[in-house]
Each structure stands twice: as structure tokens, then as C-alpha cells.
Coordinates of C-alpha atoms in Angstrom, one line a residue:
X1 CA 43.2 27.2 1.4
X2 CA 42.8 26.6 -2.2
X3 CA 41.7 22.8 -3.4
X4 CA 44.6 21.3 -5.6
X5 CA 43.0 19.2 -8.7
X6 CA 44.9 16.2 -7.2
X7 CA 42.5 16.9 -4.1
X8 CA 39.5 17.4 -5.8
X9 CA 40.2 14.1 -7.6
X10 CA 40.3 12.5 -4.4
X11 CA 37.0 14.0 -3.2
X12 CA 35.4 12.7 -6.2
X13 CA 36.7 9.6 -5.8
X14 CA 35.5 9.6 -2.4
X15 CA 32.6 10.7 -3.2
X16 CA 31.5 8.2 -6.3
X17 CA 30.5 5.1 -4.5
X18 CA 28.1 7.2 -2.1
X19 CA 26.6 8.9 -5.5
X20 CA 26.2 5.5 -7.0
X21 CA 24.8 3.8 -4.3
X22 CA 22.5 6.8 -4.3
X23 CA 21.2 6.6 -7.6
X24 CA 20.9 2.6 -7.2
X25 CA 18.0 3.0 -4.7
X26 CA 14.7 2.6 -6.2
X27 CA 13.2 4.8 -3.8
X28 CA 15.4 7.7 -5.2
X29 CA 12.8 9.4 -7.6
X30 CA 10.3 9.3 -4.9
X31 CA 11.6 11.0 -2.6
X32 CA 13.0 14.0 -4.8
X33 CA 9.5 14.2 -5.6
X34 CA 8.1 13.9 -2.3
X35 CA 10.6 17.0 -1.0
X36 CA 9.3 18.7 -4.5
X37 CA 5.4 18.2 -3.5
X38 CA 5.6 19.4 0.6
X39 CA 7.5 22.5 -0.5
X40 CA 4.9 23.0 -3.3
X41 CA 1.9 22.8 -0.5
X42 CA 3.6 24.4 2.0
X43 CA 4.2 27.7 0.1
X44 CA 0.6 27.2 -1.2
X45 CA -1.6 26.7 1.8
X46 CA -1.2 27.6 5.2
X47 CA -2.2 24.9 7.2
X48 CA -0.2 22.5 5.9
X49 CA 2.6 22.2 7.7
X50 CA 0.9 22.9 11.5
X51 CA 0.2 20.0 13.5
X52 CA -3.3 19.3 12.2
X53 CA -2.8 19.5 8.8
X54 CA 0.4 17.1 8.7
X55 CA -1.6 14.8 10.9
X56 CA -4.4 15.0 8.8
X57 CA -1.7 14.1 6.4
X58 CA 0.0 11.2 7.6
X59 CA -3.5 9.4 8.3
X60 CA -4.3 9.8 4.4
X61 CA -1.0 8.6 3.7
X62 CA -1.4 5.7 5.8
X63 CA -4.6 4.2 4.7
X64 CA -3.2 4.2 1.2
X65 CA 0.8 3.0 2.5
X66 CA -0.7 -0.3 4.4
X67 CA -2.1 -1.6 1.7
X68 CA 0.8 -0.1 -0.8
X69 CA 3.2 -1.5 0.8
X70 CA 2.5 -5.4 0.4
X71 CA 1.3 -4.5 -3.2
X72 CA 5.1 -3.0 -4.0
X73 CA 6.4 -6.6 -2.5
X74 CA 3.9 -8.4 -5.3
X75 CA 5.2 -5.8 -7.9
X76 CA 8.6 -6.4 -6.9
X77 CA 8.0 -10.3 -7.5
X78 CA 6.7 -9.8 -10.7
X79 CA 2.7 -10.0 -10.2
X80 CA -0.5 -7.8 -10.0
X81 CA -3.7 -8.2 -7.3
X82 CA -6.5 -6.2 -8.9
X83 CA -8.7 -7.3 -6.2
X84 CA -6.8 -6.1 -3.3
X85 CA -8.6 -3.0 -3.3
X86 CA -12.7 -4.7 -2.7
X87 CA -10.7 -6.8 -1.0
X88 CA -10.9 -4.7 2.0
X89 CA -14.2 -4.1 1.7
X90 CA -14.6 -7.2 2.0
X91 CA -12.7 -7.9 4.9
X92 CA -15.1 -5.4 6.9
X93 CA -18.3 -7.2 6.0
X94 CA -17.5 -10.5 7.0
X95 CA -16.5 -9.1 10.4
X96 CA -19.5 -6.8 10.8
X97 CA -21.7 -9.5 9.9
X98 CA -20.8 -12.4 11.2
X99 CA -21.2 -10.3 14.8
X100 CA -24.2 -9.0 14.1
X101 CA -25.8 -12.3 12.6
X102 CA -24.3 -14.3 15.4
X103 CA -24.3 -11.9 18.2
X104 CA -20.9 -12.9 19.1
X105 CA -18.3 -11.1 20.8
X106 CA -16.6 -8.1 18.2
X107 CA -13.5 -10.4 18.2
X108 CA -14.9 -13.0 16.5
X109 CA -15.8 -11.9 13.7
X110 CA -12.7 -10.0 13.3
X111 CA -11.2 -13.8 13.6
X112 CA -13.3 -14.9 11.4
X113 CA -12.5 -12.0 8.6
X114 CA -8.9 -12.7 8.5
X115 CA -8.9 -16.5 8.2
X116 CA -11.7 -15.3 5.0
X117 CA -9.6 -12.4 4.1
X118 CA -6.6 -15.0 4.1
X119 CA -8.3 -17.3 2.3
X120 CA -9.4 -14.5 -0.4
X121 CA -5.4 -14.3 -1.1
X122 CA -4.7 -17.8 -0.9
X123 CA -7.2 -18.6 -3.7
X124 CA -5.7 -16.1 -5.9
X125 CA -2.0 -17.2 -5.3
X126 CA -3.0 -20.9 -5.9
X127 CA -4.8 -19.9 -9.0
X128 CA -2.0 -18.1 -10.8
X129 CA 0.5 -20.9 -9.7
X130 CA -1.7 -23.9 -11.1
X131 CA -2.9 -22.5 -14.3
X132 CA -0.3 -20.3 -15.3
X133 CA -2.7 -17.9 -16.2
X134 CA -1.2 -14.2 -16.2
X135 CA -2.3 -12.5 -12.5
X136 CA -4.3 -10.0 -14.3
X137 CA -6.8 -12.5 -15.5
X138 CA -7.0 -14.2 -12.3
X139 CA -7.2 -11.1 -9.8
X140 CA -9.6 -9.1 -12.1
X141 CA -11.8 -12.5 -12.1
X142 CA -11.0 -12.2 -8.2
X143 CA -12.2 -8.6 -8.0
X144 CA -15.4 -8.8 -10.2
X145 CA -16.2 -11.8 -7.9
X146 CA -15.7 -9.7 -4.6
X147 CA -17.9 -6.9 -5.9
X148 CA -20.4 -9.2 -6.5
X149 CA -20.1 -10.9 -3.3
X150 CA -19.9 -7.6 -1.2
X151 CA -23.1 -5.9 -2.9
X152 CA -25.2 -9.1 -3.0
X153 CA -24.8 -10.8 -0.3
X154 CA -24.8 -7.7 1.8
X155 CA -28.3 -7.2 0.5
X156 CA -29.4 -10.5 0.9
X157 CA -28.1 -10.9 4.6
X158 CA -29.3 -7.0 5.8
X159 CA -31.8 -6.0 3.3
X160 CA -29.8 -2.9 2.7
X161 CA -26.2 -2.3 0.9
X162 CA -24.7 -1.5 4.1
X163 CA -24.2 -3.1 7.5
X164 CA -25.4 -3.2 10.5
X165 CA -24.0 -1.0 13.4
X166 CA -22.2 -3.1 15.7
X167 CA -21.2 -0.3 18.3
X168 CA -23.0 -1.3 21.4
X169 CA -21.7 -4.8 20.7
X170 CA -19.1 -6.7 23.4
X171 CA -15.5 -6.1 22.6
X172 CA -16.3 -3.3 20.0
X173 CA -14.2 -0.6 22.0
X174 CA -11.2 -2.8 22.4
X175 CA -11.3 -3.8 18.8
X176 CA -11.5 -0.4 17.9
X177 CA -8.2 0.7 20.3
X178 CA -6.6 -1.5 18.0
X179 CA -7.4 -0.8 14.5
X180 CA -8.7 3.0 15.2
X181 CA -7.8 4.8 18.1
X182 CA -5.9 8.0 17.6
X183 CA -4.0 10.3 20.3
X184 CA -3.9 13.9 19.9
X185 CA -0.2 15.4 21.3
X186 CA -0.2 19.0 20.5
X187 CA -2.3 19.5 18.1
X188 CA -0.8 16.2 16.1
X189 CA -3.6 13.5 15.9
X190 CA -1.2 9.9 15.4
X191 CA -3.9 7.2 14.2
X192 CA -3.0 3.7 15.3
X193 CA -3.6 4.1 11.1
X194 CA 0.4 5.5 11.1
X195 CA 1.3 3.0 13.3
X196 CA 0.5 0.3 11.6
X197 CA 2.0 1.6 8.5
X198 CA 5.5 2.1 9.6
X199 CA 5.5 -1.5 11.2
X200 CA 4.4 -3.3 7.7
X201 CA 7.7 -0.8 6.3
X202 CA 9.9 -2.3 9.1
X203 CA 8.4 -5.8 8.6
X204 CA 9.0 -5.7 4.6
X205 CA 11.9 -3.8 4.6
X206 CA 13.2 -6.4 6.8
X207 CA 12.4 -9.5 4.7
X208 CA 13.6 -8.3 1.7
X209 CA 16.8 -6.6 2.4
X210 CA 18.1 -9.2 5.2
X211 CA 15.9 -12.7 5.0
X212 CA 16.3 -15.3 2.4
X213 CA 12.9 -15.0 1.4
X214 CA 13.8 -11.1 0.2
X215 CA 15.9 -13.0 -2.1
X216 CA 13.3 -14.9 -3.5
X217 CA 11.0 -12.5 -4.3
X218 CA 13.8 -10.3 -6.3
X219 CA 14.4 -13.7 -8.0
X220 CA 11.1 -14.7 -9.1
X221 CA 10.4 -10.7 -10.1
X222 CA 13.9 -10.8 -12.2
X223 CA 13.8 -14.7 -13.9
X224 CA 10.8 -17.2 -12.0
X225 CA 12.1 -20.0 -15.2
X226 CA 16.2 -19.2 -13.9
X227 CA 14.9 -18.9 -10.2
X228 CA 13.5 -22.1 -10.3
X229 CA 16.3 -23.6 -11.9
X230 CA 18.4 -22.8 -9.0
X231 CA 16.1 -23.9 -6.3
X232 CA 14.1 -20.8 -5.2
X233 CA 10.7 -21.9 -4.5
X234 CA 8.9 -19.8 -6.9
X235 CA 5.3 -21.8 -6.3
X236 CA 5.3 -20.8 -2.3
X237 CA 7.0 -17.3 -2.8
X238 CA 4.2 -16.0 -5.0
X239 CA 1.7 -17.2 -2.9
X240 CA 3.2 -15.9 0.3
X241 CA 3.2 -12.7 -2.1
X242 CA -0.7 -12.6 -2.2
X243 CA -0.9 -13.6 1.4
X244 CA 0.5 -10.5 2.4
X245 CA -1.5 -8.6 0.7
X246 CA -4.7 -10.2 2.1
X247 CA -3.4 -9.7 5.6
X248 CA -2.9 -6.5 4.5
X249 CA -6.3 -5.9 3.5
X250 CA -7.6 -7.8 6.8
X251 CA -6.0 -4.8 8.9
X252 CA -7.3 -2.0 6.7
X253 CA -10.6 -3.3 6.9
X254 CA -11.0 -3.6 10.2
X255 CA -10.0 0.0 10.5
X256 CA -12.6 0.7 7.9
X257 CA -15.0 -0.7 10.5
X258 CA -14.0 0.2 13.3
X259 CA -13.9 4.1 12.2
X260 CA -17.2 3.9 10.9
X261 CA -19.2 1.6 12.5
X262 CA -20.9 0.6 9.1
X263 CA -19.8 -0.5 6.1
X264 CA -21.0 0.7 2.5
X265 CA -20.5 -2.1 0.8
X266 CA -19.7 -0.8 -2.3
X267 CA -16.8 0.7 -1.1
X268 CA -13.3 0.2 -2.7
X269 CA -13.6 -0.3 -6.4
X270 CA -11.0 1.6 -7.4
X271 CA -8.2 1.6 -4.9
X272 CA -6.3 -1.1 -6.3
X273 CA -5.4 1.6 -8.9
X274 CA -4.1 3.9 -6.4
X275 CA -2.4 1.3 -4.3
X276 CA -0.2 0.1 -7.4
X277 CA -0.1 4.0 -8.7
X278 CA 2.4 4.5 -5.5
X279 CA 4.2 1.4 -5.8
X280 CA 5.4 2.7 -9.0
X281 CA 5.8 6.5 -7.8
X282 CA 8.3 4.5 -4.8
X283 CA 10.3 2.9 -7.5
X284 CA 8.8 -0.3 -8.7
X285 CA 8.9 -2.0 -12.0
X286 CA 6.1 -3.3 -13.9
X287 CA 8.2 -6.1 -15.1
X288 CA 9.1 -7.3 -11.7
X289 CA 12.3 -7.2 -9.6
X290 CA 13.2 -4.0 -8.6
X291 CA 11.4 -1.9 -6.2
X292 CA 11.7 -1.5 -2.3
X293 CA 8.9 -1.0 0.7
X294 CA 10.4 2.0 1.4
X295 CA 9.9 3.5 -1.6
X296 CA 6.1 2.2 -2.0
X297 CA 6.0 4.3 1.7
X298 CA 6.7 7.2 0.5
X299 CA 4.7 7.3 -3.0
X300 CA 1.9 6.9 -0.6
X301 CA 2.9 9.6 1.3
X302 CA 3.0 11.5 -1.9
X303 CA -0.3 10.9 -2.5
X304 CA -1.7 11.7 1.1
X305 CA -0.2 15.2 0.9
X306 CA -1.5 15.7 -2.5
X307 CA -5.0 15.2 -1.6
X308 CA -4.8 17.0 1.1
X309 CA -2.6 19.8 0.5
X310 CA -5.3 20.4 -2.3
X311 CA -8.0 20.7 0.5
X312 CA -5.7 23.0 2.2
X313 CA -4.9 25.2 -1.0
X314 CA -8.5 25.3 -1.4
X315 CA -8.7 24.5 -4.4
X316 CA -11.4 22.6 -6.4
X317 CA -10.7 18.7 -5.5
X318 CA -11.3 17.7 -9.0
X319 CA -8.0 18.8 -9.8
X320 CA -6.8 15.7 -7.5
X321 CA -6.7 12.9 -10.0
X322 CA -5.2 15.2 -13.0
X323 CA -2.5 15.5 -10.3
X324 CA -1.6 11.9 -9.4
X325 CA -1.6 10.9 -13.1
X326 CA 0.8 14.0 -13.9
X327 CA 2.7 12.7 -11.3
X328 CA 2.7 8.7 -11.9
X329 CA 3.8 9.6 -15.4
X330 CA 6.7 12.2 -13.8
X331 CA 8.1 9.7 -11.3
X332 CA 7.9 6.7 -13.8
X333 CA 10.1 9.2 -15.8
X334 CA 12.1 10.0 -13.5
X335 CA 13.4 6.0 -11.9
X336 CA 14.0 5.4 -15.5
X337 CA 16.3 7.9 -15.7
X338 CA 17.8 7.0 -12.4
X339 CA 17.9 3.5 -12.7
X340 CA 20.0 4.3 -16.4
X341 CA 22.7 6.5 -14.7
X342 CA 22.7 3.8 -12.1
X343 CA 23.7 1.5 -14.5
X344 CA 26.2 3.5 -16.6
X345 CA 27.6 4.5 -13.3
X346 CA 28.2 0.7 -12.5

């Protein structure tokens, strides 16, 4: 049969609100460009799409999406943590140490690192809502604090610039069932890492697409002076905001330890970068107020099978970092277009 223009109107017509409410997702971008990147590495290595290699890439993926995802919920609300990546480092020391100082059971200290860790992102919330002071200032003051912190106190405590091992201690194995066990199906390794990940999506997805809190932060992202006027707590919303991301960093550096068994304790200068780098690629603004968990998800899923489908490809890893800037400037491209068609389409 042949399609009448008054039928093909209709289809249109059908078919426009889907299209726009296509093009309004902030998440959009990333995932045309993560469908763009696994075809890439799958034509150009081998291994990339068999069991190992994707489980190899979910994991990367997943140390990089716990800690993006929280980040995208700051973004999205309109603020920066520059510390969140020594953050974790820092989370691990506290737990590996206070065990080993105090020869207590595994689970205390990992207690005791995320009532520190929470602390860590209390202190910077509190700070930006009491002096005003932009949250670049007061999480880079934050992070050249931690590094300090984490290189010489470590020192001072264990003579060396990493811990202790702590794998003979009590409650070491259960600890490390929770934070990094793994299960091989197949071929397919799924880290408690993954796990974890998809959760904090569910959990953030959750509160900002169906709790009144959700609204807040878009509020205080979009207009914290016209937010306030209407009653939205702005004060508790951006600490809440940074206490995420501490508890956040609590769970990824637990699995830091528990992985390893010792901590280097100059480990995670740096991350920060790549943990905001793929809340961008998922959609969020620098100015605040749009973004989505989901989206954050999968830029970090972008990155994890672009460092690894370089591995896979063989080719020199150098080439990794010219990558993820190509692409951050791409998919910053790339919302802006789609958030403008969104608009005209509105």
C-alpha cells in the first residue's frame, strides 16, 4: 500500500513528542557516542567483545562510574569537589591503619573510615555554604590538604608511603566479599565493583527523577538566589550534595583496599579530572542544572571501554588520554547541539 501525505502527516505527528522527548534527555549524546566507541573497538580488536574482555570492561567502567556518578549529582546542583578523587585514597588509609595500629577487627576501621570519609565531605559542604566562597577554592584547598594528609601522615604512622598489609587480620575476608569479591560465569568476571555501580545509578536516578529532593538539586543547579526564594533549602541540599560524594568515595576505597591489601598513598591525584570528565561526556552542564545519573553511567562506561579497548587493539596506551580529551570536547559538542534542537523543538 502506498503512504498518502495525509498519513505520513500523521506518523509525524505521532512520532514528534517521542523525538522531542528524545532529544530532551541529557544522556542522549552519550550514548550515540558510546554505541559509536564499542563498534569502533569491536571491529578493531578481537577480544573485545568475548566474555573477558567486556568484563574486564565493565570493572574499569565501574571504578570510575561509582564515583562519577555522585559527582554528576554535584554538577547537576551547580558545584565542583576537586578533592573527591584523594579523597578515596584517603578513605583506604584510615581503614588500613586504624586496624593495623589498633589491631582491631577489619570492620572497624572500615567504620571508622566512613564516619572520617563523611566528615571529609561535610567539611567541604559546610565550607562553601558559610563563606560563600566558589567550590573550586574550597575543594582544591580540600584536595591539597588530603594529599598532604595521605603522604605525611602515612609516613609518619608506617615509616613508608604505603600501608601495612592487613590480610591475615579478623574480618579481612568478609570485608573483602563486600567491597571486592568477583564471580566468574562463563568466562564473565562480575566484580561486586559493577554491582555497586548500578545500585548508586538506581539510588540517584531515583532521587532525582521521583523524590522532592531531585527537585532541589535541579533548583539550586538552575537559580540557588530564586530557589531559595521559594523555600528549597539550598544550605542542606548542597551539603547533602558533598555527602554523597564522600560516601561515595568511602565505598571505592574500601575496594581500593580490599583488592590490594596495601595502599600507595599517593594514589588518586588526578581522578577527580576523570570523574567530572564523564559527567560531562553523560550530559551535564558546567553551569549547573541539567544532567542525569544515567548519563554520568554511561560517560564512564565510555571511558572504561576506551582504555581498555586500547589494550585490546594493542596499541600504544599513551594514545589513551589524547582519546578522552578528543572525546570530552566531541560529546560537549554534541549535548550542546542536542540540548538547542531540544529547545527549538519545544
Amino acid at each position: 500500500m502506498t503512504a498518502t501525505p495525509a498519513a505520513l502527516a500523521e506518523d509525524a505527528a505521532a512520532r514528534g513528542p517521542v523525538v522531542r522527548r528524545l532529544l530532551a534527555r541529557p544522556e542522549l549524546g552519550a550514548v550515540v557516542g558510546a554505541v559509536a566507541v564499542l563498534v569502533f573497538f569491536a571491529v578493531a580488536a578481537d577480544d573485545f567483545l568475548r566474555p573477558a574482555g567486556l568484563g574486564t570492561v565493565l570493572y574499569a567502567s565501574s571504578t570510575i562510574g561509582i564515583m562519577a556518578v555522585p559527582v554528576a549529582l554535584l554538577m547537576i546542583g551547580g558545584e565542583f569537589d576537586l578533592s573527591a578523587g584523594v579523597m578515596v585514597t584517603s578513605s583506604a588509609l584510615v581503614s588500613s591503619m586504624f586496624s593495623y595500629q589498633m589491631t582491631a577487627n577489619v570492620w572497624a576501621g572500615v567504620v571508622v573510615s566512613l564516619l572520617v570519609t563523611l566528615a571529609m565531605g561535610l567539611f567541604n559542604g559546610w565550607t562553601l555554604t558559610r563563606t560563600r566562597l566558589p567550590s573550586f577554592i574550597i575543594t582544591l584547598g580540600t584536595f591539597l590538604m588530603l594529599t598532604g594528609l595521605n603522604l605525611g601522615l602515612t609516613k609518619l604512622i608506617g615509616g613508608t608511603v604505603s600501608t601495612k598489609a592487613i590480610g591475615d587480620m579478623e574480618g579481612f575476608a568478609s570485608a573483602r566479599a563486600v567491597f571486592a569479591s568477583e564471580v566468574t560465569v562463563g568466562g564473565f568476571q562480575l566484580r561486586i565493583t559493577i554491582v555497586w555501580w548500578l545500585a548508586l545509578v538506581a539510588a540517584a536516578t531515583w532521587i532525582l527523577l521521583r523524590t522532592r529532593a531531585g527537585n532541589w538539586v535541579f533548583a539550586v543547579g538552575g537559580n540557588a538566589q530564586a530557589a531559595r526564594a521559594v523555600g528549597v533549602p539550598v544550605d542542606r541540599t548542597r551539603i547533602g550534595l558533598y555527602a554523597g560524594v564522600a560516601l561515595a568515595a568511602w565505598i571505592s576505597g574500601q575496594h581500593l583496599l580490599f583488592s590490594y591489601d596495601v595502599v600507595q598513598s599517593s594514589e588518586g591525584v588526578g581522578n577527580e579530572l576523570i570523574y567530572i570528565a564523564a559527567a560531562v561526556i553523560g550530559g551535564c552542564l558546567l553551569t549547573g542544572g541539567y544532567g542525569s545519573a544515567a548519563g554520568a553511567a554511561v560517560g564512564a562506561l565510555i571511558f572504561g571501554m576506551t582504555s581498555k579497548g586500547i589494550v585490546y587493539a594493542q596499541w600504544d596506551p599513551n594514545w589513551f588520554k589524547f582519546f578522552l580529551g578528543a572525546m570530552l570536547l566531541l560529546a560537549t559538542l554534541l549535548n550542546a547541539w542536542i540540548r538547542r534542537r531540544a529547545e527549538a523543538s519545544s
